[in-house]
CSV table of C-alpha atoms and ligand atoms in Angstrom, one decimal:
chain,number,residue,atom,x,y,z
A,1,UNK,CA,2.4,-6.1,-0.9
A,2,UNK,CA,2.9,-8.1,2.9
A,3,UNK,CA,3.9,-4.7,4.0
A,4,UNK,CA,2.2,-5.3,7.8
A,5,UNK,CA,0.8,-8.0,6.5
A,6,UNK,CA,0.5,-10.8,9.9
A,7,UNK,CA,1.2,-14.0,8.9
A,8,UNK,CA,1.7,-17.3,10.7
A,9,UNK,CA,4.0,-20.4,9.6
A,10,UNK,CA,3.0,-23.4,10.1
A,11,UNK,CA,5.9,-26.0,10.1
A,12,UNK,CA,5.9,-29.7,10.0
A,13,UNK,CA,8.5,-32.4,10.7
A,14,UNK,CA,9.2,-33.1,6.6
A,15,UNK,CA,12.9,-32.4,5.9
A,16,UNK,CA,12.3,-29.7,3.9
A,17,UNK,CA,11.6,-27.7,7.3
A,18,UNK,CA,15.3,-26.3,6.3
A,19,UNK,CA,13.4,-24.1,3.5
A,20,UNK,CA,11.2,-22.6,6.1
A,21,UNK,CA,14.4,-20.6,7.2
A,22,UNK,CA,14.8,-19.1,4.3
A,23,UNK,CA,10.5,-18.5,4.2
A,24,UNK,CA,10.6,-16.4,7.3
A,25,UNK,CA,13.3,-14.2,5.9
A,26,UNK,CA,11.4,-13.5,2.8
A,27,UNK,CA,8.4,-12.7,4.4
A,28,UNK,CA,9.7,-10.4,6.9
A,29,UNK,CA,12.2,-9.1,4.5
A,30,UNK,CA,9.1,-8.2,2.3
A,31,UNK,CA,7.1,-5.9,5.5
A,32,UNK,CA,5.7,-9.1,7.1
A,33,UNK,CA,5.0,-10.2,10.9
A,34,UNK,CA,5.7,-13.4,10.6
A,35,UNK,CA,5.0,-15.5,13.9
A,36,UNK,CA,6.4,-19.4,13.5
A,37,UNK,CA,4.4,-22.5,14.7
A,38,UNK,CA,5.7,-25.8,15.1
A,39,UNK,CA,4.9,-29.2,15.7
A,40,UNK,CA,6.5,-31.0,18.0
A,41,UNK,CA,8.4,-33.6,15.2
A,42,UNK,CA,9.5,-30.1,13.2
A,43,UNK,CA,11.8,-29.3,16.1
A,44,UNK,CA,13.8,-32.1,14.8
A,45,UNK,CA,14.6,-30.9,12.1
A,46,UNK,CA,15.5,-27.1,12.4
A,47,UNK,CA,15.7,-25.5,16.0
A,48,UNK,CA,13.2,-23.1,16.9
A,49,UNK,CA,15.5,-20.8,17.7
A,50,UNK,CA,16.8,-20.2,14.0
A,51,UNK,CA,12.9,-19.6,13.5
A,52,UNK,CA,13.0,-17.0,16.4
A,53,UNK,CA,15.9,-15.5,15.5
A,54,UNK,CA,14.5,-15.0,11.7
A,55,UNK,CA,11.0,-13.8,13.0
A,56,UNK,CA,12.0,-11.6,15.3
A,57,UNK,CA,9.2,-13.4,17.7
A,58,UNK,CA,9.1,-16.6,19.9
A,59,UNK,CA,8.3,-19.8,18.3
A,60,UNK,CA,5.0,-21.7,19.4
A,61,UNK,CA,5.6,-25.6,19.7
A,62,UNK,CA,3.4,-26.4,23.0
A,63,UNK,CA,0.0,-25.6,24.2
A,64,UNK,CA,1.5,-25.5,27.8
A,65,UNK,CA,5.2,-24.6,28.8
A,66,UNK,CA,5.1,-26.6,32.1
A,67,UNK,CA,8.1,-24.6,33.5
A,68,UNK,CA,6.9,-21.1,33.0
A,69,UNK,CA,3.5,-22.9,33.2
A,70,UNK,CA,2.7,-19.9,30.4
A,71,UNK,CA,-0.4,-21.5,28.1
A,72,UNK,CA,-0.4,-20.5,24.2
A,73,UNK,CA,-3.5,-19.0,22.6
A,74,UNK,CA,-4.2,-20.4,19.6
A,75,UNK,CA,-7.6,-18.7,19.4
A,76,UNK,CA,-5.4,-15.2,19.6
A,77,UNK,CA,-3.2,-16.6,17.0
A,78,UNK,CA,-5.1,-18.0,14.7
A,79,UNK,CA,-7.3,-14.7,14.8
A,80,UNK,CA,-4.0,-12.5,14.7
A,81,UNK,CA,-2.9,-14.1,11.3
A,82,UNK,CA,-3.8,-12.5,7.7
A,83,UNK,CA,-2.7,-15.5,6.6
A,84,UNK,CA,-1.4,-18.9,7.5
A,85,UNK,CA,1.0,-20.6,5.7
A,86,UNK,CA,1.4,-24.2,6.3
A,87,UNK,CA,5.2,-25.3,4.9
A,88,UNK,CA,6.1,-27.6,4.8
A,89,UNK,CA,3.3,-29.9,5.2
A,90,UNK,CA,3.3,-33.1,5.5
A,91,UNK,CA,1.3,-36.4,4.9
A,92,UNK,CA,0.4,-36.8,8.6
A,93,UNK,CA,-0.4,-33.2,9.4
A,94,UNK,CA,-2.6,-32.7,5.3
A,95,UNK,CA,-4.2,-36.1,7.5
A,96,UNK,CA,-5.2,-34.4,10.6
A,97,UNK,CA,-6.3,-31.1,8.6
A,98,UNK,CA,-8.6,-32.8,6.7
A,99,UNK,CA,-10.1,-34.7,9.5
A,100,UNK,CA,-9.9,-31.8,12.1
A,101,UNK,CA,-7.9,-33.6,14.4
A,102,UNK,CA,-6.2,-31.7,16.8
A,103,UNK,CA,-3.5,-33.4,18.8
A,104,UNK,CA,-1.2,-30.3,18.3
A,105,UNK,CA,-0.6,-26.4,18.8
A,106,UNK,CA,-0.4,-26.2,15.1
A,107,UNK,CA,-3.5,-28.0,14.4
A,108,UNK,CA,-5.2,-26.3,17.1
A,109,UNK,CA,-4.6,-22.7,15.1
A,110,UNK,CA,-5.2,-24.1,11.7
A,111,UNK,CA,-8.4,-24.8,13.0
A,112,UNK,CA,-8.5,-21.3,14.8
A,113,UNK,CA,-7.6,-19.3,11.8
A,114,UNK,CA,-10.3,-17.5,10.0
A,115,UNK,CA,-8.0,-15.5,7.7
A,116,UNK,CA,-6.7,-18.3,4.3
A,117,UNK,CA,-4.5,-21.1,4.5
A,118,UNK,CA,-2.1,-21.9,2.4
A,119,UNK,CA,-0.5,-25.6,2.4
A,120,UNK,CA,3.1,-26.7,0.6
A,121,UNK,CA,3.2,-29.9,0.7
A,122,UNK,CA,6.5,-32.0,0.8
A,123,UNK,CA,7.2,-35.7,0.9
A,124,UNK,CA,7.9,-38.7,-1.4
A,125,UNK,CA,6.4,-39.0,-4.6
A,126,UNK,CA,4.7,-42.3,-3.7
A,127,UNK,CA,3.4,-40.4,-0.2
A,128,UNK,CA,1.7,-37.6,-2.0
A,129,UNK,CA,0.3,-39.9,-5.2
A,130,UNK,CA,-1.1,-42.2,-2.7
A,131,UNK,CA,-5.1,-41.5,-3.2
A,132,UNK,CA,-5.2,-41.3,0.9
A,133,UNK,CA,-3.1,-37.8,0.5
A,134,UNK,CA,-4.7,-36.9,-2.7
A,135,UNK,CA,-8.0,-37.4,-1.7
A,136,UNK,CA,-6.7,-35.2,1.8
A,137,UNK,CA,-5.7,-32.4,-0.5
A,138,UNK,CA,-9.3,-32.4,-2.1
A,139,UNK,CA,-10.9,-32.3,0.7
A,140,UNK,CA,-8.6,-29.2,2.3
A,141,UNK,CA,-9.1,-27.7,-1.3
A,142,UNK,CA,-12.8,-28.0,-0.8
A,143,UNK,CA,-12.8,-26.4,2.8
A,144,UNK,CA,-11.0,-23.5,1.3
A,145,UNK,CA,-7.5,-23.8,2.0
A,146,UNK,CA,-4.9,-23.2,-0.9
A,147,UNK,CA,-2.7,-26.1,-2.4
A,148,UNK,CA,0.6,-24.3,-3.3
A,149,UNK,CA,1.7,-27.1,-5.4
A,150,UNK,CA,4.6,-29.4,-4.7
A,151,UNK,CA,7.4,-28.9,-7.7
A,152,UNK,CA,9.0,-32.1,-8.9
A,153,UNK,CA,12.5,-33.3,-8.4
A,154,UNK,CA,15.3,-34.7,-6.6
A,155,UNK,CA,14.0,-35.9,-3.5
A,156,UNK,CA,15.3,-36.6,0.2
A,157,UNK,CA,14.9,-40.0,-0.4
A,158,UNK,CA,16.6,-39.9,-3.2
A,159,UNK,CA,14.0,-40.6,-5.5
A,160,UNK,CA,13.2,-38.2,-8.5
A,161,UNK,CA,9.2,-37.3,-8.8
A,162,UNK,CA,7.0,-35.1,-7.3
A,163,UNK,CA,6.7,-34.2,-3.6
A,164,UNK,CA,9.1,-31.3,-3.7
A,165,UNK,CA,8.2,-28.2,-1.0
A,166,UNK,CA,7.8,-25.4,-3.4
A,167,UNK,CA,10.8,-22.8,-3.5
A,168,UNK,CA,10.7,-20.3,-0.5
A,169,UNK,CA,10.4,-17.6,-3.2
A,170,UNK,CA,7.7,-18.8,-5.3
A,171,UNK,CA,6.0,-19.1,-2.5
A,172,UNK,CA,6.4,-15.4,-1.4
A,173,UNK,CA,5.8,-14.4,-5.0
A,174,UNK,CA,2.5,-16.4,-4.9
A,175,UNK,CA,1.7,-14.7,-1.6
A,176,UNK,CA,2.3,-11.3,-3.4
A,177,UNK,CA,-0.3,-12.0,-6.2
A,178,UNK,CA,-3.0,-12.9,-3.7
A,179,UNK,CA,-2.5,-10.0,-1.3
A,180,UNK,CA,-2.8,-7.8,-4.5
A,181,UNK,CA,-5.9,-9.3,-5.7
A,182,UNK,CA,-7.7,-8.0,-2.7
A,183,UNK,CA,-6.1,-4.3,-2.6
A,184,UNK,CA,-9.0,-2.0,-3.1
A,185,UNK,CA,-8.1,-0.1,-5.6
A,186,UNK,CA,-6.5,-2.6,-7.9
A,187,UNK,CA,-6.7,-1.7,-11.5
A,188,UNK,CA,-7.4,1.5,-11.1
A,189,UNK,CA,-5.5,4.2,-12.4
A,190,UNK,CA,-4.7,7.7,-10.6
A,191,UNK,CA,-3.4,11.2,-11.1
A,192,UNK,CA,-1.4,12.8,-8.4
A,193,UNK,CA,0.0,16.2,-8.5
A,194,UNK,CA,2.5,17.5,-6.2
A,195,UNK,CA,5.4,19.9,-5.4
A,196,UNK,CA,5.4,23.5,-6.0
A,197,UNK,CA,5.3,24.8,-9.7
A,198,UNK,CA,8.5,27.3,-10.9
A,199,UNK,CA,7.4,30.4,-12.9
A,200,UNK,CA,10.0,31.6,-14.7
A,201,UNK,CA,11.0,35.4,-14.8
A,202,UNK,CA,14.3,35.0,-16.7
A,203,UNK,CA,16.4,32.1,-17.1
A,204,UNK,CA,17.7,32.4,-13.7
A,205,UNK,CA,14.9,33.3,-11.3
A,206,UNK,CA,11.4,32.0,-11.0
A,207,UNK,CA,8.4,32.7,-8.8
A,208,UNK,CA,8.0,29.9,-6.8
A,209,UNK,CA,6.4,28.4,-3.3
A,210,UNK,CA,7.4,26.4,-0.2
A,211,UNK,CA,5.7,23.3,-1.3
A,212,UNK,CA,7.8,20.4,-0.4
A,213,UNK,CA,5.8,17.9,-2.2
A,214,UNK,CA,5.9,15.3,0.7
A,215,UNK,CA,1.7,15.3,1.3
A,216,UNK,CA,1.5,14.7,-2.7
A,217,UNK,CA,4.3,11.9,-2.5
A,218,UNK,CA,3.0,10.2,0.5
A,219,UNK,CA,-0.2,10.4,-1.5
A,220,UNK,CA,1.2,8.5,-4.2
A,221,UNK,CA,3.1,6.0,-2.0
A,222,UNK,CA,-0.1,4.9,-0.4
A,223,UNK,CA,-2.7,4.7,-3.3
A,224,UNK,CA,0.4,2.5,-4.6
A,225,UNK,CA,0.2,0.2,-1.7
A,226,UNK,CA,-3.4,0.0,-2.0
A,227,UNK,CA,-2.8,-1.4,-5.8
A,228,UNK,CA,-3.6,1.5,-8.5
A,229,UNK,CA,-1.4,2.2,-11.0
A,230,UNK,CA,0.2,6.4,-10.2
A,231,UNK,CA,1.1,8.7,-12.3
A,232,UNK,CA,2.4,11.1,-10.4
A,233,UNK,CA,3.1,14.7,-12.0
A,234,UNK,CA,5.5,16.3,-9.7
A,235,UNK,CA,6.6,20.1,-9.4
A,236,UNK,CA,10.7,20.8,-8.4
A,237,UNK,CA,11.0,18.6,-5.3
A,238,UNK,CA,13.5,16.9,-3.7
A,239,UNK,CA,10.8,14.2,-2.6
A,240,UNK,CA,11.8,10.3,-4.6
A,241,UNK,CA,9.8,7.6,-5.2
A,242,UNK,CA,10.6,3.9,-4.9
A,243,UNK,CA,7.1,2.4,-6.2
A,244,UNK,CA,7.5,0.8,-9.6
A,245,UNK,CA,3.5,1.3,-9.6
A,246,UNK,CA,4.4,5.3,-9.8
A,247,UNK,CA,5.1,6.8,-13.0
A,248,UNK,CA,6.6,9.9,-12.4
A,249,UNK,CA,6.4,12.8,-14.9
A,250,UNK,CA,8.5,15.8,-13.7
A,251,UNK,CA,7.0,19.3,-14.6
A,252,UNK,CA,8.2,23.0,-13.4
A,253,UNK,CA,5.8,25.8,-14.9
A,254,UNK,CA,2.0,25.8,-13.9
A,255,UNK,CA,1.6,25.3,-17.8
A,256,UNK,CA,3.7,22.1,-18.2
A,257,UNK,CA,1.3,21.1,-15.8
A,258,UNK,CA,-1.8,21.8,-17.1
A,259,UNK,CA,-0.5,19.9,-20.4
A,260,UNK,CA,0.7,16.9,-18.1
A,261,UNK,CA,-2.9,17.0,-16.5
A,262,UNK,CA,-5.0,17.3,-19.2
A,263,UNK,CA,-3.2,14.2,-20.9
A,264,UNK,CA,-3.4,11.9,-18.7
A,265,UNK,CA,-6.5,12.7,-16.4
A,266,UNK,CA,-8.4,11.0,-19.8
A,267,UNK,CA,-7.6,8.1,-18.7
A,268,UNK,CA,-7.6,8.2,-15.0
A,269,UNK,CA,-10.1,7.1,-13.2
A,270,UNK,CA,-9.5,9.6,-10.4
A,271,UNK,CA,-7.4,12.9,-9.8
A,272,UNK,CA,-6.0,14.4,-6.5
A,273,UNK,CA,-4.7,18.2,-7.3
A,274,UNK,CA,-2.3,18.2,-4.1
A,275,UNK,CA,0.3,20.3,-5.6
A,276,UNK,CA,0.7,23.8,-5.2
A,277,UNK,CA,0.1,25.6,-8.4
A,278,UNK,CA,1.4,29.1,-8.9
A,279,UNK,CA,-2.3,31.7,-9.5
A,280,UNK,CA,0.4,33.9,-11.2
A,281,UNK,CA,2.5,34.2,-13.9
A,282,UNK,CA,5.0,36.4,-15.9
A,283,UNK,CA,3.4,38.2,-18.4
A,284,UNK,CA,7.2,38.2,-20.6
A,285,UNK,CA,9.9,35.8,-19.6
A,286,UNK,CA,12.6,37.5,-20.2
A,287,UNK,CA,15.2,35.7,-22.8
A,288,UNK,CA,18.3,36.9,-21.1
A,289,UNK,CA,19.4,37.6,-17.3
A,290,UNK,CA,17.8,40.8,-16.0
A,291,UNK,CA,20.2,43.4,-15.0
A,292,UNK,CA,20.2,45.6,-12.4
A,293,UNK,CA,19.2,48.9,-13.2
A,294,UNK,CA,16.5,51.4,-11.6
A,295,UNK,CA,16.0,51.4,-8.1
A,296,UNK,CA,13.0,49.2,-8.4
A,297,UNK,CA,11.3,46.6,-10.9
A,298,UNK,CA,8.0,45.7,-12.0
A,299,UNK,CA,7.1,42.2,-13.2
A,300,UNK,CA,3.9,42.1,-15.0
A,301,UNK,CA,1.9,39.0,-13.9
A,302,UNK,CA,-0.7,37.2,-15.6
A,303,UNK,CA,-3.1,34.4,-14.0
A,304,UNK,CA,-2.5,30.7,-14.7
A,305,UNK,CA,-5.0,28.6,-15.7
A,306,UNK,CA,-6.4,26.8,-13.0
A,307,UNK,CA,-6.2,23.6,-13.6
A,308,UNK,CA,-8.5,21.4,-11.0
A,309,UNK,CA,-11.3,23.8,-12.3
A,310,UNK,CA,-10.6,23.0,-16.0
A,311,UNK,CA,-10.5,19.1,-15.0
A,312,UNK,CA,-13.4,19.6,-13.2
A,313,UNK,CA,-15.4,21.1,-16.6
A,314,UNK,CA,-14.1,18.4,-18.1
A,315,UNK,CA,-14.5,15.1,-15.8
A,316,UNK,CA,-16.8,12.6,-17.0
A,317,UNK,CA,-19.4,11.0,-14.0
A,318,UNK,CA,-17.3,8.4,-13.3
A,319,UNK,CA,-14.5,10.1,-12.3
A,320,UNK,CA,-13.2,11.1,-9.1
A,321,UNK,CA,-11.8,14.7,-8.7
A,322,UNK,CA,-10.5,15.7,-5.0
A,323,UNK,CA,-8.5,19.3,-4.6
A,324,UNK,CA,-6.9,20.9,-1.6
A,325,UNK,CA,-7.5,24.2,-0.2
A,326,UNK,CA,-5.1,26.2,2.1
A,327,UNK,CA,-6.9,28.7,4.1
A,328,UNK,CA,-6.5,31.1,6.8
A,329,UNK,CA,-10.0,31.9,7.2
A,330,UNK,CA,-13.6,31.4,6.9
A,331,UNK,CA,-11.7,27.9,5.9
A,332,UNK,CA,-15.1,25.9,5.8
A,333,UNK,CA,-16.9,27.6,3.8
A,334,UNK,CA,-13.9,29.2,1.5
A,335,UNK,CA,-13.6,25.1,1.4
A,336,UNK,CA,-16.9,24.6,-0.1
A,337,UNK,CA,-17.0,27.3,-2.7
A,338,UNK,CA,-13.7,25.5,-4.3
A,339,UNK,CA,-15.3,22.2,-3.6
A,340,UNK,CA,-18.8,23.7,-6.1
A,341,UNK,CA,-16.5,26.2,-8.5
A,342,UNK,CA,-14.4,23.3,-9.0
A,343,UNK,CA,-17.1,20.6,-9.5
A,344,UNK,CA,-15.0,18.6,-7.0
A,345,UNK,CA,-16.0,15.6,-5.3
A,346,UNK,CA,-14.1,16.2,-2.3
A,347,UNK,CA,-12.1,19.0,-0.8
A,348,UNK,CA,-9.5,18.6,1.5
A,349,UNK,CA,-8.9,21.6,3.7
A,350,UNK,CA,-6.0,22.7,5.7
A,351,UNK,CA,-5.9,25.9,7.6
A,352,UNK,CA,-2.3,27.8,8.4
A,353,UNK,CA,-4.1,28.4,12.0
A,354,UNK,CA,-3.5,24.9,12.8
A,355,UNK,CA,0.0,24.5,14.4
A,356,UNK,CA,1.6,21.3,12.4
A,357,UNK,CA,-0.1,22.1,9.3
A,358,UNK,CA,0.7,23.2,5.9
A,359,UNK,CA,3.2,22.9,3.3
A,360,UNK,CA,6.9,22.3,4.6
A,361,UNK,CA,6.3,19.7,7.7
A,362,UNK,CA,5.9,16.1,8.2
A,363,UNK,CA,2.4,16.5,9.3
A,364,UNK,CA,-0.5,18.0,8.8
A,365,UNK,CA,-4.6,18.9,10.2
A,366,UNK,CA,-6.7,18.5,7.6
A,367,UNK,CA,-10.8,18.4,7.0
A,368,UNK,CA,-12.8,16.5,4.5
A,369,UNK,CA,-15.4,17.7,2.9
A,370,UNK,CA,-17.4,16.3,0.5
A,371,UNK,CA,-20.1,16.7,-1.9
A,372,UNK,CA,-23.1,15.9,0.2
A,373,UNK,CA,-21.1,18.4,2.5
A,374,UNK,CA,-20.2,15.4,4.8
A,375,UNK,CA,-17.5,16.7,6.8
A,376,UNK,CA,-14.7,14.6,8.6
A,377,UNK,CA,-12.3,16.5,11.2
A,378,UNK,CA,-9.1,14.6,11.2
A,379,UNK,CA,-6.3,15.0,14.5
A,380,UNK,CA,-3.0,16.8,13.5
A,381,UNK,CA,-1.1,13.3,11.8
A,382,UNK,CA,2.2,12.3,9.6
A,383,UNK,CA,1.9,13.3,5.7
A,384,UNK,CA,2.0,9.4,5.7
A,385,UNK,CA,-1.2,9.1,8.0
A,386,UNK,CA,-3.1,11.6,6.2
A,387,UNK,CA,-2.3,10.0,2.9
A,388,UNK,CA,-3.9,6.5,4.6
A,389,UNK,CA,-7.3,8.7,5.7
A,390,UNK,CA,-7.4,10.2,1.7
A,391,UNK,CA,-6.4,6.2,0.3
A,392,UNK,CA,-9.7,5.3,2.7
A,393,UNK,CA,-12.4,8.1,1.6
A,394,UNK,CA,-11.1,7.7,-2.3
A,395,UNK,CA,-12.0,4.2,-2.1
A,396,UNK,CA,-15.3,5.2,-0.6
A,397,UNK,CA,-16.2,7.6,-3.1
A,398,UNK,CA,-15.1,5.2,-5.8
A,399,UNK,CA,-17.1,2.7,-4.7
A,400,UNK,CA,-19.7,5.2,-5.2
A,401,UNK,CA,-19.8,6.1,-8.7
B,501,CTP,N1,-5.0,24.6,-8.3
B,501,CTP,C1,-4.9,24.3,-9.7
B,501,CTP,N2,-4.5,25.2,-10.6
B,501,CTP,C2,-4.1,26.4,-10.2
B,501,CTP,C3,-4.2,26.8,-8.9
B,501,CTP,C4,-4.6,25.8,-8.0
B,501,CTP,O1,-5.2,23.2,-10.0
B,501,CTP,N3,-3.7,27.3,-11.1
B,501,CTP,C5,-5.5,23.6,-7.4
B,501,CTP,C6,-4.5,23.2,-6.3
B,501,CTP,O2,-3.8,22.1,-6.7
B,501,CTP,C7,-5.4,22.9,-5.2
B,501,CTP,C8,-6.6,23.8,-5.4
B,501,CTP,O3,-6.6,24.2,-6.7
B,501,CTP,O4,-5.9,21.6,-5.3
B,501,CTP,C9,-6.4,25.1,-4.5
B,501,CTP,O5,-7.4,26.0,-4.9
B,501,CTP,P1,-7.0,27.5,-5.2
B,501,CTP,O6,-8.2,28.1,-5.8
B,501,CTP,O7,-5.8,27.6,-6.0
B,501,CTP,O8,-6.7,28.0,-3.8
B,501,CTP,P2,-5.9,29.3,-3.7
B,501,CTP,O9,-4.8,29.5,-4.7
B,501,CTP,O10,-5.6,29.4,-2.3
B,501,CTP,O11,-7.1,30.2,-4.2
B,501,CTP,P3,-7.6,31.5,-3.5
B,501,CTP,O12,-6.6,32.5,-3.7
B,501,CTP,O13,-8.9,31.7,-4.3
B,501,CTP,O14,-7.9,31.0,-2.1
């Protein structure tokens, strides 16, 4: 979820500063670029360079380092950060937020920062029940900043109440939840297909393809990230998934896929047909090894059913329904009569002329088409990238229905 995520961390002089430590190595553990600011008092009580060292970036404590005589941006970081997170703060800095005072670098982003604030308080009980600091918190709450509220316990002083920083990792966790509340495509539920499909022509052999499966897996990975629910119905392939939002159903025959398809397209609210299906069939499969016999052999094929066309007789108006078409020529327009025979609502087309394209790589050309006949040209890209330009357009036409 803070995969990339930018997010700043704002710490104040509070004892519980030595929790921040482990904060920062959550966060960038978990994807995220975590950039530390201090105040001045904070510095006391952790060093900035165990901050650094954790983030991976300088630590900002002045406006103005008068050796280097380099000036801090608070404007650039205040508009760099997804989100701020303000931990611990204290009674004096909760103070100066709510009265837009700004006597230090920190202060000076907070009021910067367009992206949400999050504040953890942590101080003595009789600090943060004093109705100067409560009636602080309200009026942050009421300027839209987050309270991520103070646990109770042990304290430094070593009185027992509340006033406790909240644990580095609930505070992640809480994090978590709020980045996946704004993912686009939360709650929504997706089929994927990918890989190749196996026909089988006796139980050793099979007609088969060079599908590797990766465009169909990096599919997968990245409607994931964006916060639907996968199911991801996957020809032989060596490709793995790590997403516990993918449920993976593995298949071999173009029949076993159909019947994975049709199952569980009911319930989807969109479908993307990446994998390669076989057109062809064995008429017979043949119960035990073939031997070797005349000087050649004939293996009568039948056609499969295809099965984007059968969701696509199928799909209710509010569904989305995007197939791929590999072409070597007249690709735009071979393109659009799939995109109509199929009912699609998009088509994504890669052509074998394009170097870098196709089934085995790590990249691939592709062209969108869609069903107002919108086309997008896309530059050759990683599987990964591609995915992230299909994630974008599904959205689109999901917002649409
Ligand atoms: N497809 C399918 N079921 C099949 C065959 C293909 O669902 N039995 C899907 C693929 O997953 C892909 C799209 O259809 O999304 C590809 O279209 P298709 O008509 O199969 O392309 P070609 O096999 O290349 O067809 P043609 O030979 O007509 O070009």
């Amino acid at each position: 979820m803070l995969k990339d995520k930018n997010i700043i961390v704002g710490v104040c002089g509070s004892i519980a500063a030595y929790k921040s430590a482990l904060l920062v190595r959550l966060l960038v553990k978990a994807g995220a670029n975590v950039q530390v600011v201090m105040t001045p008092d904070a510095a006391n009580f952790i060093t900035p360079l165990t901050l650094s060292t954790l983030s991976k970036h300088p630590v900002h404590i002045k406006y103005f380092d008068t050796e280097s005589g380099e000036w801090d941006n608070h404007v650039a970081l205040g508009l760099w950060a997804d989100y701020m997170l303000i931990a611990p703060a204290t009674a004096n800095t909760l103070a100066k937020m709510a009265n837009g005072l700004c006597d230090n670098l920190l202060l000076a982003v907070y009021l910067s920062a367009k992206c949400p604030v999050y504040f953890a308080p942590a101080m003595d009980l009789d600090m943060w029940k004093h109705p100067a600091t409560q009636n602080n918190v309200s009026k942050l709450k009421a300027y839209g900043n987050v309270l991520i509220p103070a646990g109770t316990g042990e304290l430094a002083s070593g009185l027992y109440g509340e006033g406790r920083m909240a644990e580095p990792e609930e505070i992640v966790t809480l994090l978590q939840h709020e980045v996946q509340k704004t993912l686009p495509l939360i709650g929504k539920k997706i089929l994927v297909t990918a890989g190749p499909t196996y026909e089988a022509i006796d139980p050793v052999r099979f007609i088969g393809n060079h599908s590797s499966g990766k465009m169909g897996f990096a599919i997968a990975d990245e409607l994931a990230d964006l916060g639907a629910e996968i199911t991801l119905i996957a020809g032989p392939t060596a490709q793995t998934t790590i997403s516990r939002h993918i449920n993976r159903i593995d298949v071999n025959s173009a029949a076993e896929m159909l019947d994975a398809c049709l199952y569980e397209f009911q319930n989807a609210d969109a479908c993307i047909m990446s994998a390669a299906v076989a057109d062809y069939t064995p008429v017979e499969v043949a119960s035990q090894k073939i031997k070797k016999q005349e000087s050649s052999l004939n293996i009568g094929l039948k056609k499969t059913t295809d099965i984007l066309k059968t969701l696509g007789e199928i799909k209710r108006t509010n569904q989305v329904l995007i197939g791929f078409a590999l072409e070597t020529e007249n690709e735009e327009q071979y393109a659009i009569d799939k995109l109509n025979k199929k009912n699609l609502d998009l088509i994504i087309l890669n052509s074998l002329n394009d170097d870098g394209a196709g089934f085995k790589g790590d990249t691939n050309k592709v062209t969108m088409i869609d069903r107002l006949l919108n086309k997008s040209v896309f530059e050759l890209k990683s599987k990964t990238a591609v995915a992230a330009d299909i994630g974008h357009k599904l959205v689109e036409l999901l917002n649409s229905k």
